[in-house]
PDB file of C-alpha atoms and ligand atoms in Angstrom:
ATOM      1  CA  UNK A1173     -12.389  -2.936-110.893  1.00  0.00           C
ATOM      2  CA  UNK A1174     -12.087  -3.031-114.692  1.00  0.00           C
ATOM      3  CA  UNK A1175     -11.174  -6.457-116.121  1.00  0.00           C
ATOM      4  CA  UNK A1176     -10.061  -8.221-119.254  1.00  0.00           C
ATOM      5  CA  UNK A1177     -12.071 -11.386-119.957  1.00  0.00           C
ATOM      6  CA  UNK A1178      -9.797 -13.952-121.718  1.00  0.00           C
ATOM      7  CA  UNK A1179     -11.772 -16.891-123.093  1.00  0.00           C
ATOM      8  CA  UNK A1180      -9.770 -19.861-124.326  1.00  0.00           C
ATOM      9  CA  UNK A1181     -11.562 -22.524-126.326  1.00  0.00           C
ATOM     10  CA  UNK A1182      -8.681 -24.748-127.359  1.00  0.00           C
ATOM     11  CA  UNK A1183      -8.339 -28.209-125.763  1.00  0.00           C
ATOM     12  CA  UNK A1184      -4.707 -27.096-125.156  1.00  0.00           C
ATOM     13  CA  UNK A1185      -5.892 -24.144-123.014  1.00  0.00           C
ATOM     14  CA  UNK A1186      -3.299 -21.527-122.331  1.00  0.00           C
ATOM     15  CA  UNK A1187      -0.550 -23.421-124.177  1.00  0.00           C
ATOM     16  CA  UNK A1188      -2.325 -23.115-127.543  1.00  0.00           C
ATOM     17  CA  UNK A1189      -0.791 -20.773-130.093  1.00  0.00           C
ATOM     18  CA  UNK A1190      -4.004 -18.763-130.113  1.00  0.00           C
ATOM     19  CA  UNK A1191      -3.943 -18.270-126.321  1.00  0.00           C
ATOM     20  CA  UNK A1192      -0.274 -17.323-126.459  1.00  0.00           C
ATOM     21  CA  UNK A1193      -0.992 -14.575-129.012  1.00  0.00           C
ATOM     22  CA  UNK A1194      -3.989 -13.421-126.989  1.00  0.00           C
ATOM     23  CA  UNK A1195      -1.727 -13.085-123.945  1.00  0.00           C
ATOM     24  CA  UNK A1196       0.363 -10.597-125.911  1.00  0.00           C
ATOM     25  CA  UNK A1197      -2.708  -8.383-126.102  1.00  0.00           C
ATOM     26  CA  UNK A1198      -3.398  -8.902-122.379  1.00  0.00           C
ATOM     27  CA  UNK A1199       0.181  -7.841-121.558  1.00  0.00           C
ATOM     28  CA  UNK A1200      -0.155  -4.693-123.675  1.00  0.00           C
ATOM     29  CA  UNK A1201      -3.492  -3.726-122.102  1.00  0.00           C
ATOM     30  CA  UNK A1202      -2.112  -4.228-118.605  1.00  0.00           C
ATOM     31  CA  UNK A1203       1.036  -2.228-119.471  1.00  0.00           C
ATOM     32  CA  UNK A1204      -1.245   0.689-120.425  1.00  0.00           C
ATOM     33  CA  UNK A1205      -3.415   0.212-117.342  1.00  0.00           C
ATOM     34  CA  UNK A1206      -1.877  -1.880-114.568  1.00  0.00           C
ATOM     35  CA  UNK A1207      -5.187  -1.809-112.629  1.00  0.00           C
ATOM     36  CA  UNK A1208      -6.868  -4.033-115.269  1.00  0.00           C
ATOM     37  CA  UNK A1209      -7.438  -7.472-113.795  1.00  0.00           C
ATOM     38  CA  UNK A1210      -7.404 -10.645-115.874  1.00  0.00           C
ATOM     39  CA  UNK A1211     -10.274 -13.095-115.733  1.00  0.00           C
ATOM     40  CA  UNK A1212      -9.269 -16.351-117.466  1.00  0.00           C
ATOM     41  CA  UNK A1213     -12.144 -18.497-118.612  1.00  0.00           C
ATOM     42  CA  UNK A1214     -10.776 -21.818-119.926  1.00  0.00           C
ATOM     43  CA  UNK A1215     -13.771 -23.393-121.654  1.00  0.00           C
ATOM     44  CA  UNK A1216     -12.474 -26.906-121.097  1.00  0.00           C
ATOM     45  CA  UNK A1217     -14.401 -26.511-117.798  1.00  0.00           C
ATOM     46  CA  UNK A1218     -17.614 -26.583-119.859  1.00  0.00           C
ATOM     47  CA  UNK A1219     -16.798 -29.903-121.537  1.00  0.00           C
ATOM     48  CA  UNK A1220     -19.382 -31.720-119.418  1.00  0.00           C
ATOM     49  CA  UNK A1221     -21.942 -28.937-119.309  1.00  0.00           C
ATOM     50  CA  UNK A1222     -25.144 -29.213-121.286  1.00  0.00           C
ATOM     51  CA  UNK A1223     -28.521 -27.513-121.782  1.00  0.00           C
ATOM     52  CA  UNK A1224     -30.827 -29.922-119.995  1.00  0.00           C
ATOM     53  CA  UNK A1225     -34.628 -29.926-120.038  1.00  0.00           C
ATOM     54  CA  UNK A1226     -34.836 -28.070-116.690  1.00  0.00           C
ATOM     55  CA  UNK A1227     -32.787 -25.197-118.128  1.00  0.00           C
ATOM     56  CA  UNK A1228     -34.877 -25.140-121.295  1.00  0.00           C
ATOM     57  CA  UNK A1229     -38.140 -25.135-119.274  1.00  0.00           C
ATOM     58  CA  UNK A1230     -36.884 -22.304-117.085  1.00  0.00           C
ATOM     59  CA  UNK A1231     -35.769 -20.253-120.151  1.00  0.00           C
ATOM     60  CA  UNK A1232     -39.047 -20.735-122.036  1.00  0.00           C
ATOM     61  CA  UNK A1233     -41.068 -20.329-118.803  1.00  0.00           C
ATOM     62  CA  UNK A1234     -39.401 -17.042-118.075  1.00  0.00           C
ATOM     63  CA  UNK A1235     -38.100 -18.047-114.592  1.00  0.00           C
ATOM     64  CA  UNK A1236     -36.361 -15.278-112.594  1.00  0.00           C
ATOM     65  CA  UNK A1237     -32.743 -14.562-113.248  1.00  0.00           C
ATOM     66  CA  UNK A1238     -31.771 -15.715-109.733  1.00  0.00           C
ATOM     67  CA  UNK A1239     -33.269 -19.214-110.291  1.00  0.00           C
ATOM     68  CA  UNK A1240     -30.717 -21.919-109.362  1.00  0.00           C
ATOM     69  CA  UNK A1241     -30.942 -23.420-112.781  1.00  0.00           C
ATOM     70  CA  UNK A1242     -29.451 -20.214-114.278  1.00  0.00           C
ATOM     71  CA  UNK A1243     -26.479 -20.086-111.883  1.00  0.00           C
ATOM     72  CA  UNK A1244     -23.813 -20.993-114.447  1.00  0.00           C
ATOM     73  CA  UNK A1245     -25.363 -18.866-117.137  1.00  0.00           C
ATOM     74  CA  UNK A1246     -25.573 -15.940-114.709  1.00  0.00           C
ATOM     75  CA  UNK A1247     -21.946 -16.379-113.681  1.00  0.00           C
ATOM     76  CA  UNK A1248     -20.717 -16.409-117.357  1.00  0.00           C
ATOM     77  CA  UNK A1249     -22.918 -13.408-118.299  1.00  0.00           C
ATOM     78  CA  UNK A1250     -21.559 -11.399-115.300  1.00  0.00           C
ATOM     79  CA  UNK A1251     -17.994 -12.179-116.301  1.00  0.00           C
ATOM     80  CA  UNK A1252     -18.732 -10.733-119.729  1.00  0.00           C
ATOM     81  CA  UNK A1253     -20.780  -7.863-118.365  1.00  0.00           C
ATOM     82  CA  UNK A1254     -17.987  -6.755-116.095  1.00  0.00           C
ATOM     83  CA  UNK A1255     -15.226  -6.950-118.725  1.00  0.00           C
ATOM     84  CA  UNK A1256     -13.917  -3.738-120.263  1.00  0.00           C
ATOM     85  CA  UNK A1257     -12.146  -5.847-122.886  1.00  0.00           C
ATOM     86  CA  UNK A1258     -13.050  -9.252-124.264  1.00  0.00           C
ATOM     87  CA  UNK A1259     -10.379 -11.526-125.830  1.00  0.00           C
ATOM     88  CA  UNK A1260     -11.336 -14.876-127.285  1.00  0.00           C
ATOM     89  CA  UNK A1261      -8.763 -17.419-128.452  1.00  0.00           C
ATOM     90  CA  UNK A1262     -10.499 -20.185-130.359  1.00  0.00           C
ATOM     91  CA  UNK A1263      -9.568 -22.958-132.722  1.00  0.00           C
ATOM     92  CA  UNK A1264     -11.760 -23.746-135.719  1.00  0.00           C
ATOM     93  CA  UNK A1265     -13.365 -27.155-135.298  1.00  0.00           C
ATOM     94  CA  UNK A1266     -15.122 -28.449-138.390  1.00  0.00           C
ATOM     95  CA  UNK A1267     -15.520 -25.013-139.966  1.00  0.00           C
ATOM     96  CA  UNK A1268     -16.985 -23.313-136.864  1.00  0.00           C
ATOM     97  CA  UNK A1269     -16.531 -22.808-133.152  1.00  0.00           C
ATOM     98  CA  UNK A1270     -15.560 -25.809-130.851  1.00  0.00           C
ATOM     99  CA  UNK A1271     -18.385 -27.408-128.869  1.00  0.00           C
ATOM    100  CA  UNK A1272     -17.232 -25.746-125.635  1.00  0.00           C
ATOM    101  CA  UNK A1273     -17.428 -22.263-127.157  1.00  0.00           C
ATOM    102  CA  UNK A1274     -20.927 -23.131-128.496  1.00  0.00           C
ATOM    103  CA  UNK A1275     -21.808 -24.187-124.926  1.00  0.00           C
ATOM    104  CA  UNK A1276     -20.575 -20.790-123.611  1.00  0.00           C
ATOM    105  CA  UNK A1277     -22.724 -19.057-126.300  1.00  0.00           C
ATOM    106  CA  UNK A1278     -25.793 -21.096-125.275  1.00  0.00           C
ATOM    107  CA  UNK A1279     -25.362 -20.035-121.667  1.00  0.00           C
ATOM    108  CA  UNK A1280     -24.529 -16.407-122.397  1.00  0.00           C
ATOM    109  CA  UNK A1281     -27.164 -15.554-124.997  1.00  0.00           C
ATOM    110  CA  UNK A1282     -30.147 -15.628-122.664  1.00  0.00           C
ATOM    111  CA  UNK A1283     -33.470 -14.197-123.691  1.00  0.00           C
ATOM    112  CA  UNK A1284     -34.567 -11.362-121.409  1.00  0.00           C
ATOM    113  CA  UNK A1285     -31.114 -11.189-119.663  1.00  0.00           C
ATOM    114  CA  UNK A1286     -28.369 -10.574-122.271  1.00  0.00           C
ATOM    115  CA  UNK A1287     -30.649  -9.715-125.205  1.00  0.00           C
ATOM    116  CA  UNK A1288     -34.347  -8.836-125.773  1.00  0.00           C
ATOM    117  CA  UNK A1289     -36.461  -8.175-128.750  1.00  0.00           C
ATOM    118  CA  UNK A1290     -36.946  -4.567-129.778  1.00  0.00           C
ATOM    119  CA  UNK A1291     -39.455  -4.161-132.648  1.00  0.00           C
ATOM    120  CA  UNK A1292     -39.066  -7.886-133.144  1.00  0.00           C
ATOM    121  CA  UNK A1293     -35.281  -7.684-133.549  1.00  0.00           C
ATOM    122  CA  UNK A1294     -32.963  -9.323-130.998  1.00  0.00           C
ATOM    123  CA  UNK A1295     -31.138  -6.458-129.340  1.00  0.00           C
ATOM    124  CA  UNK A1296     -28.118  -6.680-126.988  1.00  0.00           C
ATOM    125  CA  UNK A1297     -28.542  -5.659-123.368  1.00  0.00           C
ATOM    126  CA  UNK A1298     -24.835  -5.618-122.609  1.00  0.00           C
ATOM    127  CA  UNK A1299     -22.484  -2.747-123.394  1.00  0.00           C
ATOM    128  CA  UNK A1300     -20.132  -2.841-126.371  1.00  0.00           C
ATOM    129  CA  UNK A1301     -16.394  -3.155-125.647  1.00  0.00           C
ATOM    130  CA  UNK A1302     -13.194  -3.660-127.659  1.00  0.00           C
ATOM    131  CA  UNK A1303     -12.993  -7.373-128.537  1.00  0.00           C
ATOM    132  CA  UNK A1304     -10.147  -9.385-130.003  1.00  0.00           C
ATOM    133  CA  UNK A1305     -10.776 -12.852-131.524  1.00  0.00           C
ATOM    134  CA  UNK A1306      -7.752 -14.968-132.361  1.00  0.00           C
ATOM    135  CA  UNK A1307      -8.712 -17.916-134.596  1.00  0.00           C
ATOM    136  CA  UNK A1308      -6.382 -20.878-134.988  1.00  0.00           C
ATOM    137  CA  UNK A1309      -6.883 -23.425-137.750  1.00  0.00           C
ATOM    138  CA  UNK A1310      -4.927 -26.335-139.231  1.00  0.00           C
ATOM    139  CA  UNK A1311      -5.950 -25.400-142.768  1.00  0.00           C
ATOM    140  CA  UNK A1312      -6.206 -22.034-144.618  1.00  0.00           C
ATOM    141  CA  UNK A1313      -9.464 -20.484-143.691  1.00  0.00           C
ATOM    142  CA  UNK A1314      -8.868 -16.758-144.239  1.00  0.00           C
ATOM    143  CA  UNK A1315      -7.780 -14.405-147.023  1.00  0.00           C
ATOM    144  CA  UNK A1316      -7.742 -14.840-150.780  1.00  0.00           C
ATOM    145  CA  UNK A1317      -6.133 -18.304-150.553  1.00  0.00           C
ATOM    146  CA  UNK A1318      -8.920 -19.738-148.353  1.00  0.00           C
ATOM    147  CA  UNK A1319      -9.358 -23.449-148.954  1.00  0.00           C
ATOM    148  CA  UNK A1320     -12.172 -24.213-146.539  1.00  0.00           C
ATOM    149  CA  UNK A1321     -15.597 -22.812-145.547  1.00  0.00           C
ATOM    150  CA  UNK A1322     -15.559 -20.409-142.643  1.00  0.00           C
ATOM    151  CA  UNK A1323     -18.704 -20.644-140.517  1.00  0.00           C
ATOM    152  CA  UNK A1324     -16.837 -19.343-137.480  1.00  0.00           C
ATOM    153  CA  UNK A1325     -16.187 -15.644-138.240  1.00  0.00           C
ATOM    154  CA  UNK A1326     -19.731 -14.564-139.249  1.00  0.00           C
ATOM    155  CA  UNK A1327     -21.384 -16.801-136.694  1.00  0.00           C
ATOM    156  CA  UNK A1328     -19.305 -15.520-133.752  1.00  0.00           C
ATOM    157  CA  UNK A1329     -19.793 -11.891-134.917  1.00  0.00           C
ATOM    158  CA  UNK A1330     -23.590 -12.391-135.090  1.00  0.00           C
ATOM    159  CA  UNK A1331     -23.626 -14.086-131.684  1.00  0.00           C
ATOM    160  CA  UNK A1332     -21.627 -11.319-130.026  1.00  0.00           C
ATOM    161  CA  UNK A1333     -23.678  -8.627-131.759  1.00  0.00           C
ATOM    162  CA  UNK A1334     -26.817 -10.257-130.325  1.00  0.00           C
ATOM    163  CA  UNK A1335     -25.678  -9.367-126.802  1.00  0.00           C
ATOM    164  CA  UNK A1336     -24.338  -5.948-127.893  1.00  0.00           C
ATOM    165  CA  UNK A1337     -20.701  -6.597-128.544  1.00  0.00           C
ATOM    166  CA  UNK A1338     -19.832  -5.260-132.008  1.00  0.00           C
ATOM    167  CA  UNK A1339     -16.350  -3.729-131.735  1.00  0.00           C
ATOM    168  CA  UNK A1340     -14.450  -6.780-133.062  1.00  0.00           C
ATOM    169  CA  UNK A1341     -10.995  -7.442-134.445  1.00  0.00           C
ATOM    170  CA  UNK A1342     -10.288 -10.913-135.846  1.00  0.00           C
ATOM    171  CA  UNK A1343      -6.733 -12.306-136.178  1.00  0.00           C
ATOM    172  CA  UNK A1344      -6.144 -15.578-137.954  1.00  0.00           C
ATOM    173  CA  UNK A1345      -3.369 -18.051-137.269  1.00  0.00           C
ATOM    174  CA  UNK A1346      -4.267 -20.549-139.977  1.00  0.00           C
ATOM    175  CA  UNK A1347      -2.562 -23.123-142.060  1.00  0.00           C
ATOM    176  CA  UNK A1348      -0.812 -24.269-138.850  1.00  0.00           C
ATOM    177  CA  UNK A1349      -0.292 -27.863-140.131  1.00  0.00           C
ATOM    178  CA  UNK A1350       2.513 -26.411-142.276  1.00  0.00           C
ATOM    179  CA  UNK A1351       5.348 -25.723-139.835  1.00  0.00           C
ATOM    180  CA  UNK A1352       6.955 -23.044-142.027  1.00  0.00           C
ATOM    181  CA  UNK A1353       3.647 -21.249-142.495  1.00  0.00           C
ATOM    182  CA  UNK A1354       2.887 -21.626-138.755  1.00  0.00           C
ATOM    183  CA  UNK A1355       6.018 -19.634-137.935  1.00  0.00           C
ATOM    184  CA  UNK A1356       5.124 -16.939-140.460  1.00  0.00           C
ATOM    185  CA  UNK A1357       1.461 -16.529-139.386  1.00  0.00           C
ATOM    186  CA  UNK A1358       2.541 -16.421-135.699  1.00  0.00           C
ATOM    187  CA  UNK A1359       4.971 -13.589-136.590  1.00  0.00           C
ATOM    188  CA  UNK A1360       2.371 -11.790-138.681  1.00  0.00           C
ATOM    189  CA  UNK A1361      -0.285 -12.225-135.919  1.00  0.00           C
ATOM    190  CA  UNK A1362       2.132 -10.822-133.342  1.00  0.00           C
ATOM    191  CA  UNK A1363       2.809  -7.819-135.589  1.00  0.00           C
ATOM    192  CA  UNK A1364      -0.898  -7.270-136.198  1.00  0.00           C
ATOM    193  CA  UNK A1365      -1.533  -7.233-132.419  1.00  0.00           C
ATOM    194  CA  UNK A1366       1.500  -4.988-131.806  1.00  0.00           C
ATOM    195  CA  UNK A1367       0.219  -2.380-134.314  1.00  0.00           C
ATOM    196  CA  UNK A1368      -3.369  -2.441-133.133  1.00  0.00           C
ATOM    197  CA  UNK A1369      -4.603   0.894-131.743  1.00  0.00           C
ATOM    198  CA  UNK A1370      -6.378  -0.800-128.808  1.00  0.00           C
ATOM    199  CA  UNK A1371      -4.554  -4.092-128.163  1.00  0.00           C
ATOM    200  CA  UNK A1372      -1.140  -3.033-129.377  1.00  0.00           C
ATOM    201  CA  UNK A1373       1.989  -1.954-127.618  1.00  0.00           C
ATOM    202  CA  UNK A1374       1.926   1.825-127.204  1.00  0.00           C
ATOM    203  CA  UNK A1375       5.213   3.494-128.005  1.00  0.00           C
ATOM    204  CA  UNK A1376       6.029   5.974-125.267  1.00  0.00           C
ATOM    205  CA  UNK A1377       6.864   9.449-126.633  1.00  0.00           C
TER     206      UNK A1377
HETATM  207  C1  FMN B2192     -12.198 -31.761-133.724  1.00  0.00           C
HETATM  208  C2  FMN B2192     -11.309 -30.910-134.582  1.00  0.00           C
HETATM  209  C3  FMN B2192     -11.837 -30.274-135.706  1.00  0.00           C
HETATM  210  C4  FMN B2192     -10.985 -29.506-136.515  1.00  0.00           C
HETATM  211  N1  FMN B2192     -11.542 -28.908-137.597  1.00  0.00           N
HETATM  212  C5  FMN B2192     -10.764 -28.098-138.376  1.00  0.00           C
HETATM  213  C6  FMN B2192     -11.329 -27.448-139.482  1.00  0.00           C
HETATM  214  O1  FMN B2192     -12.492 -27.502-139.786  1.00  0.00           O
HETATM  215  N2  FMN B2192     -10.523 -26.672-140.195  1.00  0.00           N
HETATM  216  C7  FMN B2192      -9.184 -26.573-139.916  1.00  0.00           C
HETATM  217  O2  FMN B2192      -8.500 -25.835-140.640  1.00  0.00           O
HETATM  218  N3  FMN B2192      -8.628 -27.151-138.869  1.00  0.00           N
HETATM  219  C8  FMN B2192      -9.406 -27.921-138.078  1.00  0.00           C
HETATM  220  N4  FMN B2192      -8.872 -28.568-136.989  1.00  0.00           N
HETATM  221  C9  FMN B2192      -7.444 -28.292-136.645  1.00  0.00           C
HETATM  222  C10 FMN B2192      -7.299 -27.179-135.600  1.00  0.00           C
HETATM  223  O3  FMN B2192      -8.023 -26.013-135.969  1.00  0.00           O
HETATM  224  C11 FMN B2192      -5.862 -26.906-135.460  1.00  0.00           C
HETATM  225  O4  FMN B2192      -5.212 -28.038-134.885  1.00  0.00           O
HETATM  226  C12 FMN B2192      -5.528 -25.685-134.676  1.00  0.00           C
HETATM  227  O5  FMN B2192      -4.134 -25.392-134.878  1.00  0.00           O
HETATM  228  C13 FMN B2192      -5.739 -25.913-133.202  1.00  0.00           C
HETATM  229  O6  FMN B2192      -5.345 -24.716-132.549  1.00  0.00           O
HETATM  230  P1  FMN B2192      -5.155 -24.683-131.010  1.00  0.00           P
HETATM  231  O7  FMN B2192      -3.778 -25.062-130.698  1.00  0.00           O
HETATM  232  O8  FMN B2192      -5.475 -23.216-130.686  1.00  0.00           O
HETATM  233  O9  FMN B2192      -6.148 -25.595-130.384  1.00  0.00           O
HETATM  234  C14 FMN B2192      -9.640 -29.334-136.164  1.00  0.00           C
HETATM  235  C15 FMN B2192      -9.148 -29.943-135.009  1.00  0.00           C
HETATM  236  C16 FMN B2192      -9.937 -30.677-134.193  1.00  0.00           C
HETATM  237  C17 FMN B2192      -9.383 -31.342-132.946  1.00  0.00           C
END
């Protein structure tokens, strides 16, 4: 059965502003297709996970995909593999992705499983699919008025492209420390989702 994979990387999980906006897209997709199931992956569960030496040895040693050491990696890759839509709600932490999202990346980008070299270039082995990334930030990290470096957008786009996911839409809820701006960007973000041809609310004729 087709699914939506919703990844939340905020320490506030589903109550974060980013996750709430992401849920608007989920609601729209399920309104269009009620058979779409929702897989929620709250990355707080990866807070204690790490790449240990056994994992590194298995990766470099080319151990088989069903090796016990790859169990978590395999589970996370399959969730992504099976998803018709990917939605990521992530805060910016120190100009880039939070540690838990980096952990997910380290488990999902697996040589020989989710990507492989073709003519020396890392090439994705997963199918492309429509993907929405909602970025939350305390400061202003997008647009002409950007006041901080943004090592999240390009990095996450490169990482997802490595496994074959290139059909990306980014929405920014930034400057959230300013309550007035927070209300405005939340409204703008909701409008941007509502109008989106894939994640938006379809108006019935
Ligand atoms: C460890 C940490 C690092 C952060 N780094 C940044 C940053 O680099 N730039 C920024 O604008 N906000 C930064 N913030 C603020 C968060 O991005 C902000 O609180 C955001 O609204 C959190 O959204 P959430 O509710 O989705 O978790 C940081 C917050 C934490 C906890």
